[in-house]
């Protein structure tokens, strides 16, 4: 095949700016070949290089005594005691999911699972945070159905329980849905595998599925805005094969046991290019690949296509040559391809041979080390509009509007399509707060949550960033867990717009302050920019995935509410209604400032919950929908009615932070009040769980009627 | 009592099955699908849930052709016991050890939830620990659990009291709410719900315990 000549159009089609191309010329001192141009575009796109975000990501707290490995590897590694570690990360697959929802979402799940088992950890839990456009937008139904089915199709077959996540709807996502996939795995703390190659002349081995033309240029696609030509981008979406992934996982973990693995890197975005460069760069070595040895499933693939393919379920490893036969036997057992495709070399070169020709000869370090980095101009987000008058509303009517919105209705339509019990260690199913998975064969358990309130982040990026972390902290706390660490999945619009960059900077500052104060360092993450269509950006959506530890079953707060239990509110209530769910859903307004987060209060109140676990039957944090929605959810879960004394809108629907609602018996309530007084934690008795109706002030409705609304509205809206 | 749990490359409930059998007192051995023989002295062969070969084709169709399934068929023909759960049930129908087939769920979607399961007969080594009419809470998790058989087969299943379990609320469209069936000699049970996910109070409840305990107890005394 005749390779196209390098032209300004070709350079632009690779997502490289004229400045960036000049930089390439400077680095290699000549015009790049077509393959080399492809390699640079793969390494330097936003998705792989973090060129707009790096400067700010560096400011995040990433360290702590519990952290074994922070950002920079395939996933973060955190100590959970007894020589064990939890390995986790969250990653977006937004652009592909919008183009091809089933495969886009499926391969998003596949990618994050691979990140986890590449480190030597067996995946034990998954979550997915999804954002879609308005329910009645013509594309939404198809996207929701396709994405949910794709996540289920991949995760169910692979065999990892899906224990949590979020699903939200907002007009700002009409042209860009968000699919943020989280996975966590379990490993021995002293048997973590990294990507840095070591030793010269070591075999570079290709494992897993064969390479096809799917996903060529995917990472570059994911670094661009959308317009009406988007359908033409379908071929850039990869196709997932969870059965191969399952075998790849088993084979990889088995291979690691043999001691043959020196370093390992999965092939994700930008496939062979990114993984080979990563291994060489981290190990200060060069890499030579012979593409004729790469297992392929299509005829006549060019070097360019092979280097940029994003075919799924593939791994690259550097192996100990003396253990090659053992390694191959493991892969034969699982019927997976195993091919030596190159070697490590002493020179700092990335050399690609194909059909006896040298298709690329580039300085390897410079490919990642000198990737462009931008200090994008940004402007502070403008002060939020002041909050207009809010009409009084009957509290039951307000609650009904929330329960009938797919944003707040029960999500069982979604999670019943996910196997959330496989591995038989799910101690708390998804649907309400954190999911919990036991650490198999031990007393311990891990709690998982994912949170962000994009409305807040838009109104006030700094407070919104703090709030996302605080809500994750509370969700872990409410089940009794001690928060350990965090992964962040930062979804924003076009960073070349100073106001979007301002949202990003503000959110990062808020997240940084909160994770420091709450001791939940960021150990991994992912940035997804350019979530815009025809110039319209999404709501800023920095999803926070967080993991907490329960030392034993007794630490778990998981009793159910019973008739006669007291409803206690922990934390201060001022009745903050700006940017509240009530405003958005009932009055179709998004005005006012986001609630401010007092991190000292968060810490104090969270510690109080943990210290008094034994006195608490059931607990939930207060978030969207405030006291009214939290009380309903606690009651509904147990099938018991609830009476709240308050009748005013701010008290019932205000979204002040650092609050929890507790159910307990009378004696326990008394003890909690005494203990709270000693440590300065505000506690208020707000009502009682009893009967078979929901009574708020003087307004009342049968629990069964509200429950029916809550349980069916989601499917009505999108199924 | 010795149990063998078959492991296909896409099995993902194999460990759970082994845990449940061990908790009931069985000695358990995992057996790889490429093996041509079962370990000597195996009393019961458990075919676990999962996606044996990806199930891109008919679920369980490729697994049924694997070397170990020939050994499974021979084991059953010798009068051995077998338990197939979820994908295992699909494999048992594909090998012809149980009649009928499992089609795509009527709702076309994967369904994972805890359902009501009514014991239809207590007359088997698997269900003796229950009484007919008992309603158990047991999780289901499948995409293809819609049991279908021709009228003659259904009549035979009914007449021979071989329906082991019914759904109280049919989650997948199965004919006559059938959730599990027995072979003619009552030594092979195939069921879509996962009793191995209901042997622990902290996960899915304990309603599945009696199945494993009874099975192990019965075979201990053989």
XYZ file of C-alpha atoms in Angstrom, chain A residues 78 111 116 190 203 291 310 370 385 399 504 531 547 568 596 623 626 670 686 702 707:
21
model
C -3.937 0.660 48.656
C -10.529 -1.663 29.746
C -6.793 -3.933 37.488
C 3.983 -7.826 47.896
C 11.671 -10.754 25.022
C 5.175 -6.467 13.437
C -7.302 -0.634 19.767
C 8.455 15.600 25.677
C -26.751 33.723 40.488
C -41.479 14.238 47.238
C -11.624 22.174 35.739
C -17.166 16.395 25.951
C -13.175 2.730 48.616
C -32.175 11.246 64.157
C -20.728 24.941 50.863
C -27.638 14.509 49.615
C -32.367 16.463 51.536
C -30.534 8.797 74.044
C -36.699 14.729 63.333
C -49.596 5.716 51.751
C -43.076 3.049 46.791
